[in-house]
Amino acid sequence: MSLEERDPVSGHQTTGHEWNGIKELDTPVPRGVLIFLVVTHVFAVVWWFLLPTWPLGETYTKGLLNTDQKKEVNEKLDEARLVRDPWISQIEQSTPAEIQRDPQLMSIVRNTGHRLFGDNCAACHGRDGKGGDEFPDLTDSYWQYGGSVEQIAQTMRVGINTEHPETRTAQMPAFGRSGILDYAQTSAVANYVYALSHPKSVTAENRDEILAGREIFEANCAACHGPAARGDPEIGAPDLADPFWLYGGELTDIITAVHEGRQGHMPTWDERLSDIEIKILALYVHSLGQEGH
Ligand code: HEC
Ligand code: HEC
């Protein structure tokens, strides 16, 4: 086998290698590929000179065009802040009532509030704020801790039954479990509470039990829930005479509440949300419901 061998068909030199009778042609790299390689290399070298490229310890080659994408991003952020700032400071400096009167600020409150609510509150209160099992509906007209913008902001800031020094409390004692009321008494007081919002549930048969329940209520429950069971927002004792229930309004739910007690928990947002975010959310949540009692 000679090293200099020309393929009779294509006219190319062979490389001189042979595998099982097959010989490899010594064909040059196609011109197009060569040009492509040269152009991309030249492009890369030009690029090194134009843009920031090589790290040099603490610094880097800055490039002739002097571009800096970090700087550009920061400039864009500054611009966005300038556009937002006027309304941020307007919301900061206005009272809730002033903001509520301003349709433009309220539309910002609704947009920003909706996003903040989705990120922080929807997991428990639902996307639409309608709550669910053991999570209050924030769109109805009843507020356990008061429904003014300030009261809602305070509920968010300190939470309910939390570690926060000013936490709101929800401490409904377990009258049955701790032996204060026996089952007959628990049932009687529960029937009385049920009858407050369901007057038609009073019949000739259960009338005496309900009257006995009323006495038990006055002795054990009125201190927190009020003599007429209309609740006390200061201690989060709910109104028991209205149609709104946190833990369900069936007779069995009321019996469970009296037997087991209830201590709901709502996290504090003091450190997780800024003052302005809390203000926007309180205005937003307030706009979902109505200022009840
Ligand atoms: C120490 C104050 C206190 C006393 C006394 C008390 N409650 Fe409560 N009760 C509360 C609080 C606070 C809640 C709300 C608990 C929560 O939100 O987790 C509550 C919740 C309830 C609920 C659930 C309401 C709902 O919306 O689902 C019922 C029913 C209830 N109480 C009935 C009674 C009855 C009946 C008595 C008397 C036997 C009584 N409570 C005594 C403070 C009290
Ligand atoms: C981990 C679940 C959870 C999250 C998250 C949560 N909440 Fe709550 N929230 C509760 C529970 C439970 C209660 C009722 C506690 C009780 O009274 O027993 C409550 C009560 C409230 C109340 C009082 C309602 C009334 O009738 O007075 C407001 C207002 C409220 N939440 C707003 C918010 C807002 C705004 C956010 C988001 C920043 C939020 N919550 C996030 C669980 C949660």
JSON list of C-alpha atoms in Angstrom, two decimals, residues 97-222:
[
{"chain": "A", "resi": 97, "resn": "ALA", "atom": "CA", "xyz": [-61.42, 58.05, 54.35]},
{"chain": "A", "resi": 98, "resn": "GLU", "atom": "CA", "xyz": [-59.51, 60.35, 51.96]},
{"chain": "A", "resi": 99, "resn": "ILE", "atom": "CA", "xyz": [-58.23, 57.36, 50.00]},
{"chain": "A", "resi": 100, "resn": "GLN", "atom": "CA", "xyz": [-61.71, 55.83, 49.82]},
{"chain": "A", "resi": 101, "resn": "ARG", "atom": "CA", "xyz": [-63.04, 59.07, 48.33]},
{"chain": "A", "resi": 102, "resn": "ASP", "atom": "CA", "xyz": [-60.38, 59.07, 45.58]},
{"chain": "A", "resi": 103, "resn": "PRO", "atom": "CA", "xyz": [-61.37, 56.66, 42.77]},
{"chain": "A", "resi": 104, "resn": "GLN", "atom": "CA", "xyz": [-57.86, 56.70, 41.28]},
{"chain": "A", "resi": 105, "resn": "LEU", "atom": "CA", "xyz": [-56.17, 55.73, 44.56]},
{"chain": "A", "resi": 106, "resn": "MET", "atom": "CA", "xyz": [-58.85, 53.10, 45.21]},
{"chain": "A", "resi": 107, "resn": "SER", "atom": "CA", "xyz": [-58.19, 51.50, 41.84]},
{"chain": "A", "resi": 108, "resn": "ILE", "atom": "CA", "xyz": [-54.50, 51.24, 42.81]},
{"chain": "A", "resi": 109, "resn": "VAL", "atom": "CA", "xyz": [-55.55, 49.82, 46.20]},
{"chain": "A", "resi": 110, "resn": "ARG", "atom": "CA", "xyz": [-57.72, 47.21, 44.48]},
{"chain": "A", "resi": 111, "resn": "ASN", "atom": "CA", "xyz": [-54.99, 46.14, 42.03]},
{"chain": "A", "resi": 112, "resn": "THR", "atom": "CA", "xyz": [-52.11, 46.07, 44.51]},
{"chain": "A", "resi": 113, "resn": "GLY", "atom": "CA", "xyz": [-54.34, 44.75, 47.29]},
{"chain": "A", "resi": 114, "resn": "HIS", "atom": "CA", "xyz": [-55.63, 41.91, 45.14]},
{"chain": "A", "resi": 115, "resn": "ARG", "atom": "CA", "xyz": [-52.04, 40.82, 44.39]},
{"chain": "A", "resi": 116, "resn": "LEU", "atom": "CA", "xyz": [-50.93, 41.09, 48.04]},
{"chain": "A", "resi": 117, "resn": "PHE", "atom": "CA", "xyz": [-54.03, 39.20, 49.15]},
{"chain": "A", "resi": 118, "resn": "GLY", "atom": "CA", "xyz": [-53.34, 36.41, 46.65]},
{"chain": "A", "resi": 119, "resn": "ASP", "atom": "CA", "xyz": [-49.73, 36.12, 47.87]},
{"chain": "A", "resi": 120, "resn": "ASN", "atom": "CA", "xyz": [-50.37, 36.28, 51.62]},
{"chain": "A", "resi": 121, "resn": "CYS", "atom": "CA", "xyz": [-53.96, 35.62, 52.59]},
{"chain": "A", "resi": 122, "resn": "ALA", "atom": "CA", "xyz": [-55.64, 33.48, 49.93]},
{"chain": "A", "resi": 123, "resn": "ALA", "atom": "CA", "xyz": [-54.18, 30.23, 51.28]},
{"chain": "A", "resi": 124, "resn": "CYS", "atom": "CA", "xyz": [-56.50, 30.54, 54.29]},
{"chain": "A", "resi": 125, "resn": "HIS", "atom": "CA", "xyz": [-59.19, 33.05, 53.32]},
{"chain": "A", "resi": 126, "resn": "GLY", "atom": "CA", "xyz": [-59.58, 31.91, 49.69]},
{"chain": "A", "resi": 127, "resn": "ARG", "atom": "CA", "xyz": [-58.76, 33.85, 46.50]},
{"chain": "A", "resi": 128, "resn": "ASP", "atom": "CA", "xyz": [-62.07, 35.68, 46.72]},
{"chain": "A", "resi": 129, "resn": "GLY", "atom": "CA", "xyz": [-61.80, 36.25, 50.51]},
{"chain": "A", "resi": 130, "resn": "LYS", "atom": "CA", "xyz": [-64.87, 34.12, 51.16]},
{"chain": "A", "resi": 131, "resn": "GLY", "atom": "CA", "xyz": [-63.04, 31.94, 53.68]},
{"chain": "A", "resi": 132, "resn": "GLY", "atom": "CA", "xyz": [-64.06, 28.38, 54.43]},
{"chain": "A", "resi": 133, "resn": "ASP", "atom": "CA", "xyz": [-64.03, 25.90, 57.29]},
{"chain": "A", "resi": 134, "resn": "GLU", "atom": "CA", "xyz": [-62.77, 27.79, 60.36]},
{"chain": "A", "resi": 135, "resn": "PHE", "atom": "CA", "xyz": [-61.49, 30.67, 58.18]},
{"chain": "A", "resi": 136, "resn": "PRO", "atom": "CA", "xyz": [-63.72, 33.72, 58.28]},
{"chain": "A", "resi": 137, "resn": "ASP", "atom": "CA", "xyz": [-65.46, 35.12, 55.21]},
{"chain": "A", "resi": 138, "resn": "LEU", "atom": "CA", "xyz": [-64.01, 38.62, 54.78]},
{"chain": "A", "resi": 139, "resn": "THR", "atom": "CA", "xyz": [-66.62, 39.65, 52.23]},
{"chain": "A", "resi": 140, "resn": "ASP", "atom": "CA", "xyz": [-69.68, 39.54, 54.50]},
{"chain": "A", "resi": 141, "resn": "SER", "atom": "CA", "xyz": [-70.86, 42.40, 56.69]},
{"chain": "A", "resi": 142, "resn": "TYR", "atom": "CA", "xyz": [-69.84, 40.81, 59.99]},
{"chain": "A", "resi": 143, "resn": "TRP", "atom": "CA", "xyz": [-66.48, 41.51, 61.65]},
{"chain": "A", "resi": 144, "resn": "GLN", "atom": "CA", "xyz": [-65.50, 39.60, 64.76]},
{"chain": "A", "resi": 145, "resn": "TYR", "atom": "CA", "xyz": [-62.75, 42.10, 65.60]},
{"chain": "A", "resi": 146, "resn": "GLY", "atom": "CA", "xyz": [-64.30, 45.20, 64.07]},
{"chain": "A", "resi": 147, "resn": "GLY", "atom": "CA", "xyz": [-64.54, 46.17, 60.42]},
{"chain": "A", "resi": 148, "resn": "SER", "atom": "CA", "xyz": [-63.04, 49.66, 60.23]},
{"chain": "A", "resi": 149, "resn": "VAL", "atom": "CA", "xyz": [-59.88, 49.98, 58.12]},
{"chain": "A", "resi": 150, "resn": "GLU", "atom": "CA", "xyz": [-57.89, 50.65, 61.32]},
{"chain": "A", "resi": 151, "resn": "GLN", "atom": "CA", "xyz": [-59.34, 47.60, 63.10]},
{"chain": "A", "resi": 152, "resn": "ILE", "atom": "CA", "xyz": [-58.64, 45.34, 60.11]},
{"chain": "A", "resi": 153, "resn": "ALA", "atom": "CA", "xyz": [-55.07, 46.69, 59.88]},
{"chain": "A", "resi": 154, "resn": "GLN", "atom": "CA", "xyz": [-54.62, 46.02, 63.60]},
{"chain": "A", "resi": 155, "resn": "THR", "atom": "CA", "xyz": [-55.94, 42.43, 63.24]},
{"chain": "A", "resi": 156, "resn": "MET", "atom": "CA", "xyz": [-53.37, 41.87, 60.48]},
{"chain": "A", "resi": 157, "resn": "ARG", "atom": "CA", "xyz": [-50.54, 43.57, 62.34]},
{"chain": "A", "resi": 158, "resn": "VAL", "atom": "CA", "xyz": [-50.83, 41.64, 65.62]},
{"chain": "A", "resi": 159, "resn": "GLY", "atom": "CA", "xyz": [-52.62, 38.47, 64.48]},
{"chain": "A", "resi": 160, "resn": "ILE", "atom": "CA", "xyz": [-54.98, 36.38, 66.59]},
{"chain": "A", "resi": 161, "resn": "ASN", "atom": "CA", "xyz": [-53.64, 34.16, 69.39]},
{"chain": "A", "resi": 162, "resn": "THR", "atom": "CA", "xyz": [-50.03, 34.81, 68.33]},
{"chain": "A", "resi": 163, "resn": "GLU", "atom": "CA", "xyz": [-46.72, 35.56, 70.04]},
{"chain": "A", "resi": 164, "resn": "HIS", "atom": "CA", "xyz": [-47.13, 39.27, 69.28]},
{"chain": "A", "resi": 165, "resn": "PRO", "atom": "CA", "xyz": [-47.21, 41.27, 72.56]},
{"chain": "A", "resi": 166, "resn": "GLU", "atom": "CA", "xyz": [-50.45, 43.00, 71.50]},
{"chain": "A", "resi": 167, "resn": "THR", "atom": "CA", "xyz": [-52.02, 39.96, 69.88]},
{"chain": "A", "resi": 168, "resn": "ARG", "atom": "CA", "xyz": [-55.79, 39.82, 69.50]},
{"chain": "A", "resi": 169, "resn": "THR", "atom": "CA", "xyz": [-57.18, 36.90, 71.46]},
{"chain": "A", "resi": 170, "resn": "ALA", "atom": "CA", "xyz": [-59.85, 34.35, 70.66]},
{"chain": "A", "resi": 171, "resn": "GLN", "atom": "CA", "xyz": [-60.31, 32.31, 73.83]},
{"chain": "A", "resi": 172, "resn": "MET", "atom": "CA", "xyz": [-63.55, 30.42, 73.98]},
{"chain": "A", "resi": 173, "resn": "PRO", "atom": "CA", "xyz": [-63.31, 28.09, 77.01]},
{"chain": "A", "resi": 174, "resn": "ALA", "atom": "CA", "xyz": [-64.07, 24.37, 76.75]},
{"chain": "A", "resi": 175, "resn": "PHE", "atom": "CA", "xyz": [-67.08, 24.29, 79.05]},
{"chain": "A", "resi": 176, "resn": "GLY", "atom": "CA", "xyz": [-67.90, 20.62, 78.48]},
{"chain": "A", "resi": 177, "resn": "ARG", "atom": "CA", "xyz": [-64.43, 19.12, 78.43]},
{"chain": "A", "resi": 178, "resn": "SER", "atom": "CA", "xyz": [-63.30, 21.00, 81.53]},
{"chain": "A", "resi": 179, "resn": "GLY", "atom": "CA", "xyz": [-66.41, 19.88, 83.42]},
{"chain": "A", "resi": 180, "resn": "ILE", "atom": "CA", "xyz": [-68.01, 23.31, 83.96]},
{"chain": "A", "resi": 181, "resn": "LEU", "atom": "CA", "xyz": [-71.17, 22.25, 82.13]},
{"chain": "A", "resi": 182, "resn": "ASP", "atom": "CA", "xyz": [-72.51, 18.71, 81.91]},
{"chain": "A", "resi": 183, "resn": "TYR", "atom": "CA", "xyz": [-74.02, 17.38, 78.71]},
{"chain": "A", "resi": 184, "resn": "ALA", "atom": "CA", "xyz": [-77.62, 18.40, 79.53]},
{"chain": "A", "resi": 185, "resn": "GLN", "atom": "CA", "xyz": [-76.49, 21.95, 80.33]},
{"chain": "A", "resi": 186, "resn": "THR", "atom": "CA", "xyz": [-74.33, 22.10, 77.19]},
{"chain": "A", "resi": 187, "resn": "SER", "atom": "CA", "xyz": [-77.25, 20.94, 75.09]},
{"chain": "A", "resi": 188, "resn": "ALA", "atom": "CA", "xyz": [-79.62, 23.43, 76.75]},
{"chain": "A", "resi": 189, "resn": "VAL", "atom": "CA", "xyz": [-77.36, 26.44, 76.23]},
{"chain": "A", "resi": 190, "resn": "ALA", "atom": "CA", "xyz": [-76.62, 25.35, 72.66]},
{"chain": "A", "resi": 191, "resn": "ASN", "atom": "CA", "xyz": [-80.34, 25.08, 71.93]},
{"chain": "A", "resi": 192, "resn": "TYR", "atom": "CA", "xyz": [-80.81, 28.57, 73.35]},
{"chain": "A", "resi": 193, "resn": "VAL", "atom": "CA", "xyz": [-78.00, 29.99, 71.18]},
{"chain": "A", "resi": 194, "resn": "TYR", "atom": "CA", "xyz": [-79.38, 28.18, 68.12]},
{"chain": "A", "resi": 195, "resn": "ALA", "atom": "CA", "xyz": [-82.84, 29.60, 68.79]},
{"chain": "A", "resi": 196, "resn": "LEU", "atom": "CA", "xyz": [-81.44, 33.18, 68.77]},
{"chain": "A", "resi": 197, "resn": "SER", "atom": "CA", "xyz": [-80.90, 32.98, 65.02]},
{"chain": "A", "resi": 198, "resn": "HIS", "atom": "CA", "xyz": [-83.61, 30.34, 64.41]},
{"chain": "A", "resi": 199, "resn": "PRO", "atom": "CA", "xyz": [-86.68, 31.54, 66.33]},
{"chain": "A", "resi": 200, "resn": "LYS", "atom": "CA", "xyz": [-88.78, 28.90, 64.59]},
{"chain": "A", "resi": 201, "resn": "SER", "atom": "CA", "xyz": [-86.78, 26.14, 66.29]},
{"chain": "A", "resi": 202, "resn": "VAL", "atom": "CA", "xyz": [-88.60, 26.88, 69.56]},
{"chain": "A", "resi": 203, "resn": "THR", "atom": "CA", "xyz": [-91.39, 24.34, 70.06]},
{"chain": "A", "resi": 204, "resn": "ALA", "atom": "CA", "xyz": [-93.69, 23.44, 72.92]},
{"chain": "A", "resi": 205, "resn": "GLU", "atom": "CA", "xyz": [-91.41, 20.47, 73.69]},
{"chain": "A", "resi": 206, "resn": "ASN", "atom": "CA", "xyz": [-88.07, 22.25, 73.89]},
{"chain": "A", "resi": 207, "resn": "ARG", "atom": "CA", "xyz": [-89.31, 25.54, 75.36]},
{"chain": "A", "resi": 208, "resn": "ASP", "atom": "CA", "xyz": [-88.35, 24.66, 78.93]},
{"chain": "A", "resi": 209, "resn": "GLU", "atom": "CA", "xyz": [-84.91, 23.42, 77.91]},
{"chain": "A", "resi": 210, "resn": "ILE", "atom": "CA", "xyz": [-84.31, 26.67, 75.98]},
{"chain": "A", "resi": 211, "resn": "LEU", "atom": "CA", "xyz": [-85.40, 28.77, 78.95]},
{"chain": "A", "resi": 212, "resn": "ALA", "atom": "CA", "xyz": [-82.99, 26.81, 81.14]},
{"chain": "A", "resi": 213, "resn": "GLY", "atom": "CA", "xyz": [-80.32, 27.38, 78.46]},
{"chain": "A", "resi": 214, "resn": "ARG", "atom": "CA", "xyz": [-80.92, 31.09, 78.67]},
{"chain": "A", "resi": 215, "resn": "GLU", "atom": "CA", "xyz": [-80.09, 31.07, 82.37]},
{"chain": "A", "resi": 216, "resn": "ILE", "atom": "CA", "xyz": [-76.94, 29.07, 81.71]},
{"chain": "A", "resi": 217, "resn": "PHE", "atom": "CA", "xyz": [-76.04, 31.61, 79.03]},
{"chain": "A", "resi": 218, "resn": "GLU", "atom": "CA", "xyz": [-76.50, 34.55, 81.35]},
{"chain": "A", "resi": 219, "resn": "ALA", "atom": "CA", "xyz": [-74.36, 32.90, 84.00]},
{"chain": "A", "resi": 220, "resn": "ASN", "atom": "CA", "xyz": [-71.57, 31.56, 81.78]},
{"chain": "A", "resi": 221, "resn": "CYS", "atom": "CA", "xyz": [-71.50, 33.22, 78.40]},
{"chain": "A", "resi": 222, "resn": "ALA", "atom": "CA", "xyz": [-72.87, 36.75, 78.68]}
]
